[in-house]
Amino acid sequence: MSERGETIIRPFTLDIPQADLDDLAGRLAATRWPDETAGAGWSRGVPLAYLKELAEYWRTVYDWREHEADLNRIPQFTTTIDNTNVHFLHIRSAEPDALPLLVTHGWPGSIIEFLDVIGPLTDPRAHGGDPADAFHLVIPSIPGYGLSGPTREDGWDVRRVAGAWAELMRRLGYHRYGAQGGDWGHAITRELGVIDAGHVIGIHLNTLLTLPPSDPAEAAELTEDDKARLERMISAEPEMSGYAKIQGTRPQTLAYALTDSPVGQLAWIVEKFKEWTDSTDMPEDAVSRDRLLTNVMLYWLTATAGSSARHYWEAFHPSHPPRTEPPATPTGVAVFAADLARPVRRLAERDNTIVHWSEFDRGGHFAAMEEPDLFTHDVRAFFRRLR
């Protein structure tokens, strides 16, 4: 690791000014609330009564300083890569043969997704596991998100982020490592498996999109379960994709509302934690209220609603053609039952080197938050064969 120029690794402590917290409380108290259609529930967005109650909890009960202190117990660092500040957690295992593992979040997630799996993955001995399964964890914030944001220039697409991750692992002295990701993290992780194939020994994904085949012969080979998975994803797309179309086309317009209104930022994120998780009536069925709010706080306190949304703009306006070659890197896939886009294995195997596939009867899109035990077990099982 270099100690000169912009390659320096800097220790980081999270310390939000009290004035920012006071401003948040004042904005929450002064919220101008809309009306709503009676009986609509979640069908038209976040229900008014639910959001009012959650916002009041945020204002009067939720204790940011408690969660800030919890985060500061985890080793945090920043470094400059490609003229951009990158924040990351770096937790080294006490086990001498631990495998380095880079873990990447997506939108509207953050490093908060992985807090419950840090202990079991870095110290399996203390969590009923085999010490031979230990990892050194590197958990970065994607440029433009939270403590790695906001970004000030265009071009931070999946390929550029993957390149930054390869450089980050090089700076940390990790020349043989694994990678894991979901949501945008899955795309970044797959790309990393291509551009840093000489160092990445395997990739584990808890998101993987498979599209219906255009070849009628291939379509005829699909099972009824395969067809049901594809139909579920296709039927959900019109209702569920509005956020992506807005963020992919007009992120700047959206940024004004979400950067000015904490309730707006809260609603924009909380809706996804209801729709994408294994929840029934409300997001807290799947993810604790305080964890949900801490995730929202990383967007609010850093004013990164706009720069995180620009990740979608880059995807909607690609600057180079997509890669045609599939990753040759050994790939493991964990499929959680409530994720709307559950992949079809026979289709996934066309474009990935699948060597491990797990199906779980519970859990959703934010797997490490919702089902940390299942997530941990599957990550351990996949990389066990590659160490």
Tab-separated table of C-alpha atoms in Angstrom:
chain	number	residue	atom	x	y	z
A	1	MET	CA	0.000	0.000	0.000
A	2	SER	CA	1.459	3.345	-0.996
A	3	GLU	CA	1.723	6.169	1.497
A	4	ARG	CA	2.265	8.861	-1.130
A	5	GLY	CA	0.060	10.885	-3.414
A	6	GLU	CA	-3.554	9.978	-3.911
A	7	THR	CA	-2.966	6.277	-3.286
A	8	ILE	CA	-2.762	6.791	0.478
A	9	ILE	CA	-5.221	4.837	2.663
A	10	ARG	CA	-6.692	7.163	5.298
A	11	PRO	CA	-8.407	6.019	8.525
A	12	PHE	CA	-11.937	7.398	8.742
A	13	THR	CA	-14.212	8.208	11.672
A	14	LEU	CA	-17.839	9.106	11.096
A	15	ASP	CA	-18.710	12.315	12.966
A	16	ILE	CA	-21.836	14.098	11.728
A	17	PRO	CA	-22.119	17.718	12.927
A	18	GLN	CA	-24.933	18.247	15.425
A	19	ALA	CA	-26.198	21.090	13.255
A	20	ASP	CA	-26.993	18.548	10.520
A	21	LEU	CA	-29.012	16.437	12.941
A	22	ASP	CA	-30.856	19.493	14.230
A	23	ASP	CA	-31.641	20.525	10.664
A	24	LEU	CA	-33.035	17.052	9.965
A	25	ALA	CA	-35.271	17.190	13.046
A	26	GLY	CA	-36.566	20.597	12.025
A	27	ARG	CA	-37.342	19.475	8.484
A	28	LEU	CA	-39.172	16.395	9.760
A	29	ALA	CA	-41.253	18.517	12.125
A	30	ALA	CA	-42.166	20.940	9.322
A	31	THR	CA	-43.116	18.306	6.731
A	32	ARG	CA	-45.895	19.331	4.368
A	33	TRP	CA	-47.937	16.168	3.925
A	34	PRO	CA	-49.979	15.208	0.834
A	35	ASP	CA	-53.438	13.682	0.802
A	36	GLU	CA	-54.074	10.124	-0.389
A	37	THR	CA	-56.799	7.971	-1.863
A	38	ALA	CA	-58.684	6.076	0.829
A	39	GLY	CA	-58.026	2.353	0.962
A	40	ALA	CA	-55.161	2.344	-1.546
A	41	GLY	CA	-52.708	0.697	0.847
A	42	TRP	CA	-49.295	0.241	-0.789
A	43	SER	CA	-50.697	-0.015	-4.318
A	44	ARG	CA	-49.981	3.648	-5.172
A	45	GLY	CA	-46.900	4.117	-3.040
A	46	VAL	CA	-46.119	4.423	0.662
A	47	PRO	CA	-49.316	4.872	2.745
A	48	LEU	CA	-49.671	8.233	4.468
A	49	ALA	CA	-50.390	6.937	7.972
A	50	TYR	CA	-47.441	4.549	7.870
A	51	LEU	CA	-44.995	7.202	6.678
A	52	LYS	CA	-46.203	9.760	9.223
A	53	GLU	CA	-45.640	7.298	12.038
A	54	LEU	CA	-42.223	6.265	10.716
A	55	ALA	CA	-41.126	9.885	10.252
A	56	GLU	CA	-42.183	10.714	13.808
A	57	TYR	CA	-40.201	7.730	15.085
A	58	TRP	CA	-37.222	8.992	13.081
A	59	ARG	CA	-37.581	12.456	14.614
A	60	THR	CA	-38.240	11.538	18.243
A	61	VAL	CA	-36.981	8.007	18.954
A	62	TYR	CA	-34.279	6.977	16.496
A	63	ASP	CA	-30.806	7.776	17.873
A	64	TRP	CA	-28.269	8.464	15.133
A	65	ARG	CA	-25.424	8.829	17.631
A	66	GLU	CA	-25.965	5.251	18.798
A	67	HIS	CA	-25.681	3.906	15.275
A	68	GLU	CA	-22.824	6.242	14.406
A	69	ALA	CA	-20.918	4.819	17.394
A	70	ASP	CA	-21.674	1.271	16.218
A	71	LEU	CA	-20.276	2.079	12.773
A	72	ASN	CA	-17.183	3.638	14.303
A	73	ARG	CA	-16.412	0.354	16.067
A	74	ILE	CA	-15.764	-1.073	12.597
A	75	PRO	CA	-12.457	-0.122	10.933
A	76	GLN	CA	-13.232	2.430	8.217
A	77	PHE	CA	-10.998	4.063	5.649
A	78	THR	CA	-11.037	6.306	2.606
A	79	THR	CA	-8.781	6.514	-0.411
A	80	THR	CA	-8.804	8.417	-3.689
A	81	ILE	CA	-9.287	6.296	-6.809
A	82	ASP	CA	-9.726	7.792	-10.276
A	83	ASN	CA	-10.023	11.289	-8.748
A	84	THR	CA	-12.899	10.188	-6.511
A	85	ASN	CA	-13.112	9.571	-2.782
A	86	VAL	CA	-13.885	5.948	-1.926
A	87	HIS	CA	-15.029	4.971	1.563
A	88	PHE	CA	-14.793	1.374	2.731
A	89	LEU	CA	-14.969	-0.904	5.737
A	90	HIS	CA	-11.955	-3.171	6.121
A	91	ILE	CA	-12.186	-5.901	8.736
A	92	ARG	CA	-9.275	-8.307	8.951
A	93	SER	CA	-9.879	-11.710	10.449
A	94	ALA	CA	-7.669	-13.039	13.233
A	95	GLU	CA	-7.445	-16.321	11.318
A	96	PRO	CA	-4.084	-16.463	9.482
A	97	ASP	CA	-5.445	-18.207	6.385
A	98	ALA	CA	-8.538	-16.034	5.938
A	99	LEU	CA	-9.569	-15.327	2.348
A	100	PRO	CA	-10.000	-11.680	1.290
A	101	LEU	CA	-13.574	-11.034	0.186
A	102	LEU	CA	-14.883	-7.820	-1.414
A	103	VAL	CA	-18.630	-7.276	-0.874
A	104	THR	CA	-20.648	-4.729	-2.880
A	105	HIS	CA	-24.096	-3.279	-2.150
A	106	GLY	CA	-26.589	-1.803	-4.610
A	107	TRP	CA	-29.389	0.788	-4.660
A	108	PRO	CA	-31.088	1.737	-2.369
A	109	GLY	CA	-28.739	-0.152	-0.085
A	110	SER	CA	-25.394	0.675	1.472
A	111	ILE	CA	-22.702	-0.779	3.693
A	112	ILE	CA	-25.462	-1.055	6.337
A	113	GLU	CA	-26.715	-4.162	4.510
A	114	PHE	CA	-23.757	-6.192	5.758
A	115	LEU	CA	-23.439	-5.251	9.426
A	116	ASP	CA	-24.970	-8.516	10.662
A	117	VAL	CA	-22.659	-10.735	8.610
A	118	ILE	CA	-19.339	-9.078	9.436
A	119	GLY	CA	-18.828	-11.051	12.649
A	120	PRO	CA	-19.784	-14.486	11.292
A	121	LEU	CA	-17.723	-14.050	8.120
A	122	THR	CA	-14.557	-12.682	9.754
A	123	ASP	CA	-14.720	-14.724	12.963
A	124	PRO	CA	-16.564	-18.006	12.331
A	125	ARG	CA	-14.877	-19.517	15.382
A	126	ALA	CA	-16.902	-17.170	17.626
A	127	HIS	CA	-20.155	-17.804	15.727
A	128	GLY	CA	-20.355	-21.588	15.698
A	129	GLY	CA	-18.505	-22.004	12.399
A	130	ASP	CA	-15.275	-23.476	11.116
A	131	PRO	CA	-12.291	-21.102	11.405
A	132	ALA	CA	-11.136	-22.410	8.020
A	133	ASP	CA	-14.064	-20.444	6.500
A	134	ALA	CA	-12.830	-17.036	7.719
A	135	PHE	CA	-12.657	-13.964	5.485
A	136	HIS	CA	-10.913	-10.626	5.528
A	137	LEU	CA	-13.772	-8.309	4.500
A	138	VAL	CA	-13.571	-5.221	2.293
A	139	ILE	CA	-16.969	-3.496	2.040
A	140	PRO	CA	-16.822	-0.295	-0.029
A	141	SER	CA	-19.470	2.333	-0.659
A	142	ILE	CA	-20.032	2.666	-4.420
A	143	PRO	CA	-18.833	6.053	-5.730
A	144	GLY	CA	-21.796	8.421	-5.593
A	145	TYR	CA	-23.400	6.586	-2.672
A	146	GLY	CA	-23.256	7.621	0.967
A	147	LEU	CA	-19.770	8.133	2.310
A	148	SER	CA	-18.232	7.714	-1.178
A	149	GLY	CA	-20.254	10.588	-2.514
A	150	PRO	CA	-21.394	12.659	-4.069
A	151	THR	CA	-19.445	12.162	-7.289
A	152	ARG	CA	-18.696	15.292	-9.311
A	153	GLU	CA	-18.351	13.900	-12.826
A	154	ASP	CA	-20.030	11.555	-15.259
A	155	GLY	CA	-18.800	8.121	-16.187
A	156	TRP	CA	-19.172	6.134	-12.964
A	157	ASP	CA	-20.775	3.126	-14.588
A	158	VAL	CA	-20.457	-0.545	-13.649
A	159	ARG	CA	-17.189	-0.982	-15.545
A	160	ARG	CA	-15.531	2.017	-13.925
A	161	VAL	CA	-16.606	0.953	-10.425
A	162	ALA	CA	-15.241	-2.550	-11.037
A	163	GLY	CA	-11.943	-1.025	-12.109
A	164	ALA	CA	-11.857	1.019	-8.924
A	165	TRP	CA	-12.482	-2.131	-6.872
A	166	ALA	CA	-9.597	-3.930	-8.578
A	167	GLU	CA	-7.351	-0.979	-7.717
A	168	LEU	CA	-8.636	-0.896	-4.124
A	169	MET	CA	-7.786	-4.571	-3.587
A	170	ARG	CA	-4.356	-4.025	-5.136
A	171	ARG	CA	-3.676	-1.145	-2.754
A	172	LEU	CA	-4.697	-3.294	0.187
A	173	GLY	CA	-2.213	-5.940	-0.899
A	174	TYR	CA	-4.828	-8.564	-1.808
A	175	HIS	CA	-3.738	-10.382	-4.967
A	176	ARG	CA	-6.019	-13.405	-4.579
A	177	TYR	CA	-9.545	-12.712	-3.455
A	178	GLY	CA	-13.245	-13.445	-3.847
A	179	ALA	CA	-16.097	-11.052	-4.543
A	180	GLN	CA	-19.780	-10.982	-3.622
A	181	GLY	CA	-22.647	-8.722	-4.659
A	182	GLY	CA	-26.357	-8.164	-5.076
A	183	ASP	CA	-28.411	-5.579	-6.997
A	184	TRP	CA	-25.885	-3.208	-8.671
A	185	GLY	CA	-23.295	-5.084	-6.658
A	186	HIS	CA	-23.991	-8.195	-8.723
A	187	ALA	CA	-23.249	-6.371	-11.996
A	188	ILE	CA	-20.103	-4.795	-10.546
A	189	THR	CA	-18.977	-8.162	-9.179
A	190	ARG	CA	-19.511	-9.932	-12.530
A	191	GLU	CA	-17.541	-7.191	-14.283
A	192	LEU	CA	-14.770	-7.474	-11.697
A	193	GLY	CA	-14.570	-11.193	-12.476
A	194	VAL	CA	-13.746	-10.244	-16.083
A	195	ILE	CA	-11.354	-7.321	-15.690
A	196	ASP	CA	-9.445	-8.755	-12.725
A	197	ALA	CA	-9.777	-12.439	-13.607
A	198	GLY	CA	-6.159	-13.122	-12.689
A	199	HIS	CA	-6.851	-12.236	-9.070
A	200	VAL	CA	-10.559	-12.974	-8.485
A	201	ILE	CA	-10.890	-16.674	-7.594
A	202	GLY	CA	-14.701	-16.722	-7.556
A	203	ILE	CA	-17.811	-14.555	-7.430
A	204	HIS	CA	-20.928	-15.115	-5.333
A	205	LEU	CA	-24.168	-13.400	-6.367
A	206	ASN	CA	-27.517	-13.014	-4.644
A	207	THR	CA	-28.954	-11.219	-7.686
A	208	LEU	CA	-28.791	-12.538	-11.232
A	209	LEU	CA	-31.148	-11.509	-14.021
A	210	THR	CA	-32.166	-14.065	-16.649
A	211	LEU	CA	-34.326	-12.963	-19.567
A	212	PRO	CA	-36.782	-15.121	-21.546
A	213	PRO	CA	-35.021	-16.925	-24.413
A	214	SER	CA	-35.664	-15.755	-27.974
A	215	ASP	CA	-35.021	-19.241	-29.361
A	216	PRO	CA	-38.309	-21.226	-29.428
A	217	ALA	CA	-36.426	-24.510	-28.992
A	218	GLU	CA	-34.752	-23.190	-25.846
A	219	ALA	CA	-38.051	-21.823	-24.574
A	220	ALA	CA	-39.651	-25.248	-25.059
A	221	GLU	CA	-37.098	-26.752	-22.667
A	222	LEU	CA	-38.173	-24.532	-19.772
A	223	THR	CA	-39.929	-26.204	-16.868
A	224	GLU	CA	-43.181	-24.886	-15.404
A	225	ASP	CA	-41.198	-23.416	-12.514
A	226	ASP	CA	-38.824	-21.713	-14.970
A	227	LYS	CA	-41.775	-20.188	-16.817
A	228	ALA	CA	-43.391	-19.039	-13.575
A	229	ARG	CA	-40.191	-17.258	-12.523
A	230	LEU	CA	-39.899	-15.450	-15.822
A	231	GLU	CA	-43.576	-14.515	-15.825
A	232	ARG	CA	-43.344	-13.132	-12.308
A	233	MET	CA	-40.468	-10.866	-13.306
A	234	ILE	CA	-42.134	-9.762	-16.568
A	235	SER	CA	-45.502	-9.039	-14.954
A	236	ALA	CA	-43.896	-7.062	-12.123
A	237	GLU	CA	-41.753	-4.892	-14.391
A	238	PRO	CA	-44.344	-2.251	-15.414
A	239	GLU	CA	-45.368	-1.553	-11.804
A	240	MET	CA	-41.933	-1.853	-10.236
A	241	SER	CA	-39.643	-0.107	-12.732
A	242	GLY	CA	-40.833	3.496	-12.433
A	243	TYR	CA	-38.040	4.457	-10.031
A	244	ALA	CA	-35.385	3.147	-12.465
A	245	LYS	CA	-36.853	5.011	-15.442
A	246	ILE	CA	-36.879	8.279	-13.501
A	247	GLN	CA	-33.363	7.790	-12.134
A	248	GLY	CA	-32.143	6.626	-15.530
A	249	THR	CA	-33.525	9.614	-17.431
A	250	ARG	CA	-34.000	12.611	-15.096
A	251	PRO	CA	-31.890	12.047	-11.967
A	252	GLN	CA	-31.190	15.747	-11.514
A	253	THR	CA	-34.871	16.669	-11.329
A	254	LEU	CA	-35.480	13.960	-8.736
A	255	ALA	CA	-32.455	15.058	-6.721
A	256	TYR	CA	-33.997	18.419	-5.792
A	257	ALA	CA	-36.931	16.804	-4.001
A	258	LEU	CA	-34.977	14.047	-2.262
A	259	THR	CA	-32.123	16.311	-1.180
A	260	ASP	CA	-34.506	18.919	0.245
A	261	SER	CA	-37.057	16.667	1.942
A	262	PRO	CA	-36.044	13.919	4.370
A	263	VAL	CA	-39.552	12.467	4.192
A	264	GLY	CA	-39.228	12.366	0.404
A	265	GLN	CA	-35.907	10.533	0.699
A	266	LEU	CA	-37.416	8.194	3.290
A	267	ALA	CA	-40.426	7.332	1.129
A	268	TRP	CA	-38.300	6.784	-1.989
A	269	ILE	CA	-36.189	4.177	-0.188
A	270	VAL	CA	-38.708	2.621	2.194
A	271	GLU	CA	-41.021	1.688	-0.669
A	272	LYS	CA	-38.333	-0.621	-2.066
A	273	PHE	CA	-37.769	-2.271	1.285
A	274	LYS	CA	-41.466	-3.117	1.314
A	275	GLU	CA	-41.709	-4.314	-2.304
A	276	TRP	CA	-38.395	-6.162	-2.610
A	277	THR	CA	-38.151	-7.916	0.762
A	278	ASP	CA	-39.810	-10.975	2.225
A	279	SER	CA	-42.269	-8.753	4.092
A	280	THR	CA	-46.042	-8.916	4.477
A	281	ASP	CA	-47.556	-5.689	5.812
A	282	MET	CA	-44.562	-3.370	6.193
A	283	PRO	CA	-40.793	-3.279	5.619
A	284	GLU	CA	-40.100	-3.955	9.293
A	285	ASP	CA	-41.405	-7.475	8.783
A	286	ALA	CA	-38.102	-8.151	7.023
A	287	VAL	CA	-35.627	-5.474	8.201
A	288	SER	CA	-35.476	-3.760	11.585
A	289	ARG	CA	-36.711	-0.182	11.709
A	290	ASP	CA	-33.446	1.227	13.023
A	291	ARG	CA	-31.375	-0.545	10.349
A	292	LEU	CA	-33.717	0.795	7.700
A	293	LEU	CA	-33.388	4.338	9.016
A	294	THR	CA	-29.593	4.100	9.338
A	295	ASN	CA	-29.461	3.120	5.680
A	296	VAL	CA	-31.644	6.132	4.797
A	297	MET	CA	-29.422	8.370	6.929
A	298	LEU	CA	-26.368	7.557	4.826
A	299	TYR	CA	-28.201	8.920	1.785
A	300	TRP	CA	-29.677	11.920	3.607
A	301	LEU	CA	-26.621	13.100	5.545
A	302	THR	CA	-24.363	12.899	2.478
A	303	ALA	CA	-26.893	14.407	0.035
A	304	THR	CA	-26.288	11.543	-2.389
A	305	ALA	CA	-29.813	10.991	-3.715
A	306	GLY	CA	-28.772	12.550	-7.016
A	307	SER	CA	-25.320	11.024	-7.430
A	308	SER	CA	-26.544	7.519	-6.555
A	309	ALA	CA	-29.386	7.938	-9.077
A	310	ARG	CA	-26.836	8.863	-11.757
A	311	HIS	CA	-25.688	5.239	-11.629
A	312	TYR	CA	-28.947	4.480	-13.451
A	313	TRP	CA	-28.376	7.315	-15.926
A	314	GLU	CA	-25.033	5.745	-16.845
A	315	ALA	CA	-26.768	2.402	-17.446
A	316	PHE	CA	-29.467	4.032	-19.589
A	317	HIS	CA	-26.853	5.987	-21.580
A	318	PRO	CA	-23.903	3.583	-21.994
A	319	SER	CA	-20.639	5.023	-23.200
A	320	HIS	CA	-19.357	1.711	-24.580
A	321	PRO	CA	-20.954	-1.483	-25.893
A	322	PRO	CA	-21.788	-4.211	-23.389
A	323	ARG	CA	-19.365	-7.062	-22.940
A	324	THR	CA	-20.204	-10.143	-24.938
A	325	GLU	CA	-17.883	-12.558	-23.189
A	326	PRO	CA	-19.296	-14.195	-20.027
A	327	PRO	CA	-17.150	-14.302	-16.894
A	328	ALA	CA	-15.066	-17.467	-16.799
A	329	THR	CA	-14.668	-16.963	-13.062
A	330	PRO	CA	-16.352	-19.701	-10.979
A	331	THR	CA	-19.736	-18.342	-9.946
A	332	GLY	CA	-22.060	-19.167	-7.083
A	333	VAL	CA	-25.687	-18.035	-6.996
A	334	ALA	CA	-27.987	-17.785	-3.984
A	335	VAL	CA	-31.681	-17.458	-4.874
A	336	PHE	CA	-33.993	-16.058	-2.190
A	337	ALA	CA	-37.692	-16.852	-2.510
A	338	ALA	CA	-39.146	-13.347	-2.239
A	339	ASP	CA	-36.815	-11.699	-4.739
A	340	LEU	CA	-38.948	-10.600	-7.684
A	341	ALA	CA	-36.318	-11.521	-10.272
A	342	ARG	CA	-35.462	-15.082	-9.317
A	343	PRO	CA	-33.117	-16.441	-11.994
A	344	VAL	CA	-33.601	-19.581	-14.050
A	345	ARG	CA	-30.556	-21.818	-13.756
A	346	ARG	CA	-30.564	-23.237	-17.278
A	347	LEU	CA	-30.598	-19.674	-18.645
A	348	ALA	CA	-28.003	-18.413	-16.161
A	349	GLU	CA	-25.611	-21.134	-17.264
A	350	ARG	CA	-25.502	-19.681	-20.793
A	351	ASP	CA	-23.745	-16.544	-19.593
A	352	ASN	CA	-22.005	-17.550	-16.360
A	353	THR	CA	-19.667	-20.267	-15.140
A	354	ILE	CA	-22.050	-21.639	-12.519
A	355	VAL	CA	-20.459	-24.065	-10.058
A	356	HIS	CA	-22.751	-23.494	-7.067
A	357	TRP	CA	-26.507	-22.851	-6.899
A	358	SER	CA	-28.656	-22.551	-3.767
A	359	GLU	CA	-32.404	-22.014	-3.419
A	360	PHE	CA	-33.881	-20.653	-0.184
A	361	ASP	CA	-37.535	-20.679	0.831
A	362	ARG	CA	-37.398	-17.274	2.486
A	363	GLY	CA	-35.593	-13.951	2.223
A	364	GLY	CA	-35.648	-11.320	-0.473
A	365	HIS	CA	-33.560	-8.778	-2.333
A	366	PHE	CA	-31.554	-7.532	0.668
A	367	ALA	CA	-30.364	-11.008	1.610
A	368	ALA	CA	-27.610	-10.142	4.083
A	369	MET	CA	-30.009	-7.903	6.058
A	370	GLU	CA	-33.035	-10.182	5.889
A	371	GLU	CA	-31.444	-13.593	6.356
A	372	PRO	CA	-27.867	-13.104	7.583
A	373	ASP	CA	-27.508	-16.746	8.671
A	374	LEU	CA	-28.528	-18.125	5.267
A	375	PHE	CA	-26.365	-15.570	3.492
A	376	THR	CA	-23.335	-16.378	5.644
A	377	HIS	CA	-23.761	-20.133	5.255
A	378	ASP	CA	-23.973	-19.897	1.474
A	379	VAL	CA	-20.996	-17.570	1.074
A	380	ARG	CA	-18.914	-19.899	3.229
A	381	ALA	CA	-20.069	-22.987	1.313
A	382	PHE	CA	-19.276	-21.507	-2.101
A	383	PHE	CA	-15.792	-20.233	-1.312
A	384	ARG	CA	-14.856	-23.352	0.681
A	385	ARG	CA	-14.203	-25.194	-2.584
A	386	LEU	CA	-12.015	-22.405	-3.987
A	387	ARG	CA	-9.641	-21.619	-1.133
